Coordinates of C-alpha atoms in Angstrom, one line a residue:
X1 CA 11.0 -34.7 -8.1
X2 CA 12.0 -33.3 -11.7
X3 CA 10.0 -31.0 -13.2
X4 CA 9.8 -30.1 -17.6
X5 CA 8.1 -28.3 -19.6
X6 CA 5.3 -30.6 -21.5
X7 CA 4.4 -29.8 -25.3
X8 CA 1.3 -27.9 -26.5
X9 CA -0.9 -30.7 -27.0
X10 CA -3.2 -29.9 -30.0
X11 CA -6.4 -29.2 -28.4
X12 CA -9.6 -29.8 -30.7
X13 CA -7.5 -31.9 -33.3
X14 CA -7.3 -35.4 -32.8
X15 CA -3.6 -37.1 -32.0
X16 CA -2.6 -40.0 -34.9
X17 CA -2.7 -43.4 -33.0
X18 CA 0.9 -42.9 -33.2
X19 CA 2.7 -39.5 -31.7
X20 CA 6.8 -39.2 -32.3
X21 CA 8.5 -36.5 -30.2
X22 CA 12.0 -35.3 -31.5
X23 CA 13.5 -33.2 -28.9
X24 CA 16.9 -32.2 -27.3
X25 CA 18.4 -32.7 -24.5
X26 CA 16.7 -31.9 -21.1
X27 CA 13.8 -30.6 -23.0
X28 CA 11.3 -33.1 -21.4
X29 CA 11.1 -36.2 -23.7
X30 CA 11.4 -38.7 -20.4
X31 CA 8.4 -36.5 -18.2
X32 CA 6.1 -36.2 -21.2
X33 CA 6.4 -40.0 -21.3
X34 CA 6.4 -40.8 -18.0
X35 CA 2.8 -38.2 -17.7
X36 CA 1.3 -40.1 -20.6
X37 CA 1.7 -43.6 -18.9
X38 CA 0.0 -42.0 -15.8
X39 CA -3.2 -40.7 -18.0
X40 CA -3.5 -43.6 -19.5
X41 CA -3.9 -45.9 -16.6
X42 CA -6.0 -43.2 -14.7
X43 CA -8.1 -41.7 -17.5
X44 CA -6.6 -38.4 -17.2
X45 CA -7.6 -35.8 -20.2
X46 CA -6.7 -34.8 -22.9
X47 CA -4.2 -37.7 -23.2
X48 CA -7.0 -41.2 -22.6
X49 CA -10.7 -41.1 -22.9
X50 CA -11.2 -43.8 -21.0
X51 CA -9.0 -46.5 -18.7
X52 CA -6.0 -48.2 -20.1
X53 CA -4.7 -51.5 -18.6
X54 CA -1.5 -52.9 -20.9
X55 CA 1.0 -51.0 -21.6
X56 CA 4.1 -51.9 -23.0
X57 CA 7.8 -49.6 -22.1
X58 CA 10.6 -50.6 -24.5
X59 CA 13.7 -48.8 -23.8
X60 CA 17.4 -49.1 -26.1
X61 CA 18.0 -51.7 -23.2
X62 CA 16.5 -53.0 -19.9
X63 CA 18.9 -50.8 -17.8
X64 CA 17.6 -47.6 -20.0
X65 CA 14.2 -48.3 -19.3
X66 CA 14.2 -49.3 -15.6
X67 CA 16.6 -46.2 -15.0
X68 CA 15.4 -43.8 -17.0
X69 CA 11.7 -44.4 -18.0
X70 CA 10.5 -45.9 -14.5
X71 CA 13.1 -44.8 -11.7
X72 CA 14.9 -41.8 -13.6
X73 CA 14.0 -38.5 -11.7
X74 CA 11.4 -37.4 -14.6
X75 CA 10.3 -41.2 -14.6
X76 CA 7.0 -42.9 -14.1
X77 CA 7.7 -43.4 -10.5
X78 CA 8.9 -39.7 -9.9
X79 CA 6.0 -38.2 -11.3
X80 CA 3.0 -40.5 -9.9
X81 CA 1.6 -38.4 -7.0
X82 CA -1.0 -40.7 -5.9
X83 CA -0.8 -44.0 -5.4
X84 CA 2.5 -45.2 -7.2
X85 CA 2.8 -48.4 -8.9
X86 CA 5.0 -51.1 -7.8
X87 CA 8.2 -52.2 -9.6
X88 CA 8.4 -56.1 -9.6
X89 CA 12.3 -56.2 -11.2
X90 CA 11.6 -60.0 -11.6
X91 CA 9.0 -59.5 -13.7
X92 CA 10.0 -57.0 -15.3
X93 CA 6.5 -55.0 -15.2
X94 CA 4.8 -52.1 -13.2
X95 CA 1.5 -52.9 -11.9
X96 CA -0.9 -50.2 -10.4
X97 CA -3.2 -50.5 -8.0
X98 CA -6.2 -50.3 -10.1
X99 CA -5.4 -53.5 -11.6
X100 CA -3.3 -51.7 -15.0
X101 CA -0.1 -53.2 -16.0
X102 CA 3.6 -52.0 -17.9
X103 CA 5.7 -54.3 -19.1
X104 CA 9.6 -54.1 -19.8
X105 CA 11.0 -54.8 -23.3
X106 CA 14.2 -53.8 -25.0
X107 CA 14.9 -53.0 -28.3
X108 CA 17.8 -55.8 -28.2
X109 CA 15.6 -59.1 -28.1
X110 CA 12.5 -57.9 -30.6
X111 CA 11.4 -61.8 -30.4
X112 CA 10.4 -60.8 -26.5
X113 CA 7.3 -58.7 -28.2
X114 CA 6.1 -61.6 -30.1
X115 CA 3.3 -63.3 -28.6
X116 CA 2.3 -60.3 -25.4
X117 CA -0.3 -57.8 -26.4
X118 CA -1.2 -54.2 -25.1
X119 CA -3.6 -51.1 -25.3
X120 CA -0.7 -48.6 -25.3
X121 CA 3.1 -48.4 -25.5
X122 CA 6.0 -45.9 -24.8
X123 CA 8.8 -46.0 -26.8
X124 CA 11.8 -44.2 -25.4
X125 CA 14.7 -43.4 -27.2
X126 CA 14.0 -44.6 -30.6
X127 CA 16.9 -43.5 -32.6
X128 CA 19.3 -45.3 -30.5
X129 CA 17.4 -48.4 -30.2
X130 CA 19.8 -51.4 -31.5
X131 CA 17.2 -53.6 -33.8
X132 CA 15.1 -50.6 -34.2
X133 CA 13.0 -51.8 -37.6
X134 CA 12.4 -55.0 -36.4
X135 CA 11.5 -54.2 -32.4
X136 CA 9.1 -51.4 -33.7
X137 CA 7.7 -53.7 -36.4
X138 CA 7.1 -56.7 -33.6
X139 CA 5.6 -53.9 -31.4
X140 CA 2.8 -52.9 -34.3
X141 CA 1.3 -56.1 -33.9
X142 CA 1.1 -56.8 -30.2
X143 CA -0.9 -53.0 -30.2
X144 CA -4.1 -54.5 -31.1
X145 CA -6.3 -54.7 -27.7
X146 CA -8.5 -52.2 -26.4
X147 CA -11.2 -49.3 -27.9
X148 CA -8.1 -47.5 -29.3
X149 CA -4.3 -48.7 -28.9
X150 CA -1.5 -45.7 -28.8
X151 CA 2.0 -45.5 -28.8
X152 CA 4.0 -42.6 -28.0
X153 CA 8.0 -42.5 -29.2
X154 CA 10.1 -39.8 -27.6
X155 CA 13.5 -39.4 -28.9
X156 CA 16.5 -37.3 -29.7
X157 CA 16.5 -37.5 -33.7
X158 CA 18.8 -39.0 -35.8
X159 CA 18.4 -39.7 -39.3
X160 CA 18.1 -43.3 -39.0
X161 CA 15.7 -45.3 -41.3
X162 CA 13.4 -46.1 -38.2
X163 CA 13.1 -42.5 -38.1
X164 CA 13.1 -41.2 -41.1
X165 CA 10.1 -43.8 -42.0
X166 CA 7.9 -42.0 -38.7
X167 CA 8.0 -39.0 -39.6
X168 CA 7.4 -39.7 -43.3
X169 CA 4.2 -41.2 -42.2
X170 CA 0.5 -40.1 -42.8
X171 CA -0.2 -41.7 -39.4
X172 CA 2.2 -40.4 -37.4
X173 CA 2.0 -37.1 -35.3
X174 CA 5.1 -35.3 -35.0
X175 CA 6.2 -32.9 -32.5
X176 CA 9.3 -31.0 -31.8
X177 CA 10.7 -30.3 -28.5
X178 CA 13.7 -27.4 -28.2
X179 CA 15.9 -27.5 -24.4
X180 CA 15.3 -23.8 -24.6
X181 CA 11.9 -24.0 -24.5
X182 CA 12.5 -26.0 -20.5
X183 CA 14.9 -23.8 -19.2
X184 CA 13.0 -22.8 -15.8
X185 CA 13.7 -26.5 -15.2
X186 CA 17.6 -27.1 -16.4
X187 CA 20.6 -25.2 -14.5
X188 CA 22.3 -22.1 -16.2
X189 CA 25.7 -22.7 -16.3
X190 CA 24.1 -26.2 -18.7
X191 CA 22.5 -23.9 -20.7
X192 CA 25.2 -21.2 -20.8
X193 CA 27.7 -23.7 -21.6
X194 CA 25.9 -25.8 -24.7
X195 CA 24.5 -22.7 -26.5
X196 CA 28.2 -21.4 -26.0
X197 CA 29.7 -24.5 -27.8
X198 CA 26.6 -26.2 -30.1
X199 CA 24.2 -23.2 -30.8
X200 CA 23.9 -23.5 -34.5
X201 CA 25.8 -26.3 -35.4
X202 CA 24.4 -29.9 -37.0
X203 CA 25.1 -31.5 -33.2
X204 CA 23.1 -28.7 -31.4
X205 CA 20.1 -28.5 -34.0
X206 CA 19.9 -32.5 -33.5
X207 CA 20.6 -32.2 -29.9
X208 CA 19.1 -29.1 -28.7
X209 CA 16.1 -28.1 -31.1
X210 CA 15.1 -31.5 -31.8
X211 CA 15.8 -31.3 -35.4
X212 CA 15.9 -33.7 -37.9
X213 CA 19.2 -33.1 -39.9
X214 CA 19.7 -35.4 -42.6
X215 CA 22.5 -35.0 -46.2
X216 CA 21.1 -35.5 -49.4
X217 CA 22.9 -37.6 -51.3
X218 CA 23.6 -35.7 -54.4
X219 CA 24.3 -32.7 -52.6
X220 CA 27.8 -30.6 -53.3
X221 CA 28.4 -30.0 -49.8
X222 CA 28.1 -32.6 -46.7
X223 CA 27.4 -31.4 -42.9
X224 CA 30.4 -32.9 -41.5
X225 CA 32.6 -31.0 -44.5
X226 CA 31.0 -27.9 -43.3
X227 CA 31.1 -28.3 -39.7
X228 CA 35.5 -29.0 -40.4
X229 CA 35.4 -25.8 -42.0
X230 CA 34.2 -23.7 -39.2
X231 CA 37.1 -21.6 -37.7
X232 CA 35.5 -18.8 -36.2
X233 CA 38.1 -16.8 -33.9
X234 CA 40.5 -17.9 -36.7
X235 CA 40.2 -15.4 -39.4
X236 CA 43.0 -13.0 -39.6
X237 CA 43.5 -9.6 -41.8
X238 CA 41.9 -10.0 -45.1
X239 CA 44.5 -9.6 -48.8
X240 CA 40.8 -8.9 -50.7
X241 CA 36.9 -8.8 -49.4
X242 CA 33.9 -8.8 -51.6
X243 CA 30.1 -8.6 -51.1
X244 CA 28.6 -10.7 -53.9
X245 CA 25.0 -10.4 -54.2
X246 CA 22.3 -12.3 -56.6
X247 CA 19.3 -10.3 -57.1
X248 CA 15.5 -11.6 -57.4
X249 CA 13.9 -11.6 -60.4
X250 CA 11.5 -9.4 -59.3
X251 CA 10.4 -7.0 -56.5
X252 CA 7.6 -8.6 -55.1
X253 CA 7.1 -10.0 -51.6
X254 CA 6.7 -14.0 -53.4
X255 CA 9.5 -13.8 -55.1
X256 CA 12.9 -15.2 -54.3
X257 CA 14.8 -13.8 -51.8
X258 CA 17.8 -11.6 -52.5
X259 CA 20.9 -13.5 -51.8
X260 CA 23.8 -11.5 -50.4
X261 CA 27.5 -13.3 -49.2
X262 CA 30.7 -11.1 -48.0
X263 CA 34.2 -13.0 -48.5
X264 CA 37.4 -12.6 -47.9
X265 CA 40.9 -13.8 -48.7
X266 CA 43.5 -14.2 -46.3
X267 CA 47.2 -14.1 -46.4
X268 CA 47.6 -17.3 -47.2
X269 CA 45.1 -17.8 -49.8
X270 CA 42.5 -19.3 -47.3
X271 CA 39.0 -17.8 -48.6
X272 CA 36.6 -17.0 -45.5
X273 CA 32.7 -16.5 -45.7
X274 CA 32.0 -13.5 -43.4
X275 CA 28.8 -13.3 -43.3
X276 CA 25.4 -14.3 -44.9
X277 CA 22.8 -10.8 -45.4
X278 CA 20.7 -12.7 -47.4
X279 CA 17.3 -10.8 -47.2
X280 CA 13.6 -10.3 -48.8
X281 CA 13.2 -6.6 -50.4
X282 CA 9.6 -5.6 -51.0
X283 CA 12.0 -2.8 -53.5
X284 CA 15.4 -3.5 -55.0
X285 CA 16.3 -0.3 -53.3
X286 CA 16.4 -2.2 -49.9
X287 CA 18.5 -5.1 -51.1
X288 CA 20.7 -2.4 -52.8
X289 CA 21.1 -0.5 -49.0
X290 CA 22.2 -3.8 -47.5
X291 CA 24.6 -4.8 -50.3
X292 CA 26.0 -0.9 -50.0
X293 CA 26.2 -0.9 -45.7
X294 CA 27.7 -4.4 -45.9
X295 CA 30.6 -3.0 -48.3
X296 CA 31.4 -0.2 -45.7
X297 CA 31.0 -2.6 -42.8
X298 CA 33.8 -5.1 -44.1
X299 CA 35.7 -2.6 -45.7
X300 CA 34.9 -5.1 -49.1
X301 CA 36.6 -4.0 -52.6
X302 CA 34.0 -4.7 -54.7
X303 CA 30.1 -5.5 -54.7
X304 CA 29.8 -8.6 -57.3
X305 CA 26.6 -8.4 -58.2
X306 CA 24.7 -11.0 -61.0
X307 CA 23.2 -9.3 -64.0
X308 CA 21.6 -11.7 -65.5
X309 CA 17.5 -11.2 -64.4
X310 CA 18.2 -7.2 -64.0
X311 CA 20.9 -6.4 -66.5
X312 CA 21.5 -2.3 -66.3
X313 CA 19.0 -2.0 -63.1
X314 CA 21.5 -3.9 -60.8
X315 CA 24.0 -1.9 -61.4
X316 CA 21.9 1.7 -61.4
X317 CA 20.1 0.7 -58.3
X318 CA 23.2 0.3 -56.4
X319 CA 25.0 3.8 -57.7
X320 CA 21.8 5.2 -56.9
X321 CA 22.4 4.3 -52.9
X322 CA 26.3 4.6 -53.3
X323 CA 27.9 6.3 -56.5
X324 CA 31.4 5.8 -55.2
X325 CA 31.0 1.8 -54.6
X326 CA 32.8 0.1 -56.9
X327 CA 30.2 -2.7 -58.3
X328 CA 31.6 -5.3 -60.8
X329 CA 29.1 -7.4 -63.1
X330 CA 28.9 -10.7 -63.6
X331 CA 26.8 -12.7 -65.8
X332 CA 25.9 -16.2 -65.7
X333 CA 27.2 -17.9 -68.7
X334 CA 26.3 -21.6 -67.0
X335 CA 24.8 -23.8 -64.7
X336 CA 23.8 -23.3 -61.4
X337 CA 25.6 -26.8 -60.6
X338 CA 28.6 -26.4 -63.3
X339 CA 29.1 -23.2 -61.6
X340 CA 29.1 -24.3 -58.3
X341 CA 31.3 -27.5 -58.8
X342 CA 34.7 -25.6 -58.6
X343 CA 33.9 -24.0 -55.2
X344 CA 32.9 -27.0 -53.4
X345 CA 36.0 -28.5 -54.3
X346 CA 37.9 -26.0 -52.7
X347 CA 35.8 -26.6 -49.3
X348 CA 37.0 -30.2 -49.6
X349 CA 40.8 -29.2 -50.2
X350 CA 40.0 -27.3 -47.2
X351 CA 40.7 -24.1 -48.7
X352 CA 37.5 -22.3 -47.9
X353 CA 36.6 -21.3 -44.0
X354 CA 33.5 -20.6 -41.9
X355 CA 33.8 -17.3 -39.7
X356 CA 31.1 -18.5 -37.6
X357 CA 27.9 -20.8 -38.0
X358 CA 25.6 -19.7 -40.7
X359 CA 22.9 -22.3 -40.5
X360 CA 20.5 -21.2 -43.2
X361 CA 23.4 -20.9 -45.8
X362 CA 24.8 -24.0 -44.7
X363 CA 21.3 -25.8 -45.0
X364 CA 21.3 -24.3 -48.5
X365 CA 24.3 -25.9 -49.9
X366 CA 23.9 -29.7 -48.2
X367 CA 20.4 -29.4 -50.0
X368 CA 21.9 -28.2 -53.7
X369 CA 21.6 -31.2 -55.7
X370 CA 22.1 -32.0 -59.2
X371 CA 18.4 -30.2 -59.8
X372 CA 19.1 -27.7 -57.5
X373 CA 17.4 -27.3 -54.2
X374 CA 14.3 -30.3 -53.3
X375 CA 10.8 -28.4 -53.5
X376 CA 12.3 -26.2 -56.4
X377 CA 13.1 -23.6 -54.4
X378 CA 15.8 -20.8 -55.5
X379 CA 19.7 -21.5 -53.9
X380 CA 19.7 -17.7 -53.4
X381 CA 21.9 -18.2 -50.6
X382 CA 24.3 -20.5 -52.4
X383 CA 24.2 -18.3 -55.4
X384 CA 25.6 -15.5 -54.1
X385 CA 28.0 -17.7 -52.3
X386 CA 29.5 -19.3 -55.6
X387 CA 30.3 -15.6 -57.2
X388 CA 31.8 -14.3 -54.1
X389 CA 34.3 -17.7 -53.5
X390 CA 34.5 -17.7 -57.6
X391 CA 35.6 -13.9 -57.7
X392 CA 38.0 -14.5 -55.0
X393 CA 39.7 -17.7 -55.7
X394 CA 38.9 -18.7 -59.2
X395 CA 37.8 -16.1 -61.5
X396 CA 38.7 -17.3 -65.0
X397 CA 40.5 -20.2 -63.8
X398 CA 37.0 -21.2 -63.3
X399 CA 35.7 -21.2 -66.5
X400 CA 36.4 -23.9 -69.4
X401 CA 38.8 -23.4 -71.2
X402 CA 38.8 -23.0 -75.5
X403 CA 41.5 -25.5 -76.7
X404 CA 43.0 -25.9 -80.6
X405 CA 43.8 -29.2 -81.4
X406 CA 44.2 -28.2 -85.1

């Protein structure tokens, strides 16, 4: 019998009447599931407080649910230790001995929830499911017998409406499941294999850590640009490497943090991000050390640093830690956006590369908008990224140009 690693159920606060589980692969969606069913018919705490007798298990199809949801090694079957229920393929329903009964819907045929009605329902898969809206929707009103109906959704996330709508919602409870977190139960070579290949990339955040990774629309950047310009193992010898850094406004623990990019430019005029040392200094005299041991490490030219929120101090603070680093100002004379326009066109000429995976930078710039970054938080990361692509590739040919038409 399979074995996984359930969730931390929330002891002392009270589950929504609706509970969505995002989680990756082999993390242990299908046994949470299949262990809820079982409380529920048996009155098992903490998950039912008393008996529950129709239950409805809707799967992307019929095959998914039988296979996976009732005879799937983590399945309902698999895990119910005394007295199983029986499978009646015909009818498409399990039926316990205690008198409690499942019944088998798919998410192609939503009609096929109109008229039954049920205490509970697990919904497996949901991101896949084919007429996902509408089968949910028919679901919501066949939940209405019983002292409290439940549904529980398990599901790899994708940013599908359906989706998106759950976890948007005041009345849904929404917990994340990571494969790491079940490793006791998955084999090592499996998990040597995918962190190898997806660690930190937009597949293995949505298939491994159970995240939810969605574009915004008015974003510069895209995931699927960023992900074609990863070519880590690629980068060859470096023409000209800079550390550009953007400074906080001020020095205290709430402010912004410190962003901090190192670039280089290859031979042939291919720009490559390095690395992201983006940090939080309580002084400026820890952001200034980074900035200074990140020069030395990549053997960088230059430290371009913004002056605009410290003016003199940038540049004193960094002599201060390294009076022989050459540090060349730059002030910001526009827009964060305006600024940042030019380089992401050269990430969609394909000109600009990815060392490796840099997920927090990366998250940055599919989330810089029009109005910068949603919640108004600083592009820090992004920032420092623009001046170190700008100083590298662009440079004046960056800024607008002064015509006479006299």
């Amino acid at each position: 019998m399979g074995s996984a690693r359930l969730p931390q159920y929330p002891v002392g606060a009270r589950l929504r009447d609706a509970w969505l589980v995002m989680g990756g692969r082999g993390s242990g969606k299908t046994r949470l599931g299949a262990e809820w069913v079982n409380a529920l018919v048996r009155k098992l705490p903490p998950f039912a407080e008393h008996r529950y007798g129709r239950i409805a298990l809707v799967g992307e199809t019929l095959g998914d649910v039988r296979e996976v949801m009732i005879e799937g090694s983590s399945g309902i079957l698999s895990i119910s230790r005394d007295g199983p229920p029986r499978y009646e393929p015909s009818r498409r329903r399990l039926v316990w001995d205690n008198g409690a009964v499942a019944q088998v819907f798919s998410s192609e045929d939503p009609d096929s929830l109109r008229g039954p009605q049920f205490e509970a329902a697990w919904c497996d898969e949901v991101a896949k499911w084919k007429n996902a809206e509408a089968c949910f929707d028919m679901l919501q009103f066949g939940l209405r017998l019983g002292q409290r109906p439940m549904q529980l959704l398990t599901t790899t996330p994708k940013p599908v409406p359906l989706i998106r709508r759950l976890v948007a919602s005041p009345d849904v409870t929404v917990t994340r499941m990571r494969t790491v977190e079940n490793t006791a139960h998955l084999a090592a070579a499996f998990l040597r294999a995918v962190e190898r290949n997806y660690a930190g990339t937009r597949l293995g955040r949505q298939e491994l850590d159970g995240e939810l990774i969605e574009d915004r629309e008015d974003a510069l950047w895209n995931r699927a640009e960023l992900e074609a310009a990863r070519g880590w193992g690629e980068a060859r010898a470096m023409r000209r490497t800079v550390v550009a850094v953007d400074p906080p406004a001020t020095s205290r623990r709430t402010s912004d943090a410190c962003g901090m990019v190192v670039a280089g430019l290859d031979e042939n005029g291919i720009g490559w991000v390095l690395h992201d040392g983006t940090m939080r200094a309580a002084k400026p005299q820890e952001w200034a050390a980074r900035a200074v041991a990140l020069y030395r490490r990549f053997e960088a030219d230059a430290i371009v640093a913004e002056v605009n929120q410290g003016g003199d101090m940038v540049g004193s603070v960094l002599g201060a830690v390294d009076a022989m680093a050459p540090v060349k100002p730059v002030r910001a004379s526009r827009g964060k956006w305006v600024r940042a326009e030019p380089v992401a066109a050269l990430y969609a000429q394909g000109r600009v590369r990815h060392a490796q995976r840099f997920p927090d930078l990366e998250d940055e710039m599919c989330d810089f908008g029009t109005d910068g970054l949603s919640g108004g938080r600083s592009p820090d990361r992004v920032d420092a990224l623009v001046w170190a692509v700008t100083e590298l590739m662009l440079g004046r040919a960056a800024e607008p140009r002064i015509r006479d038409f006299a």
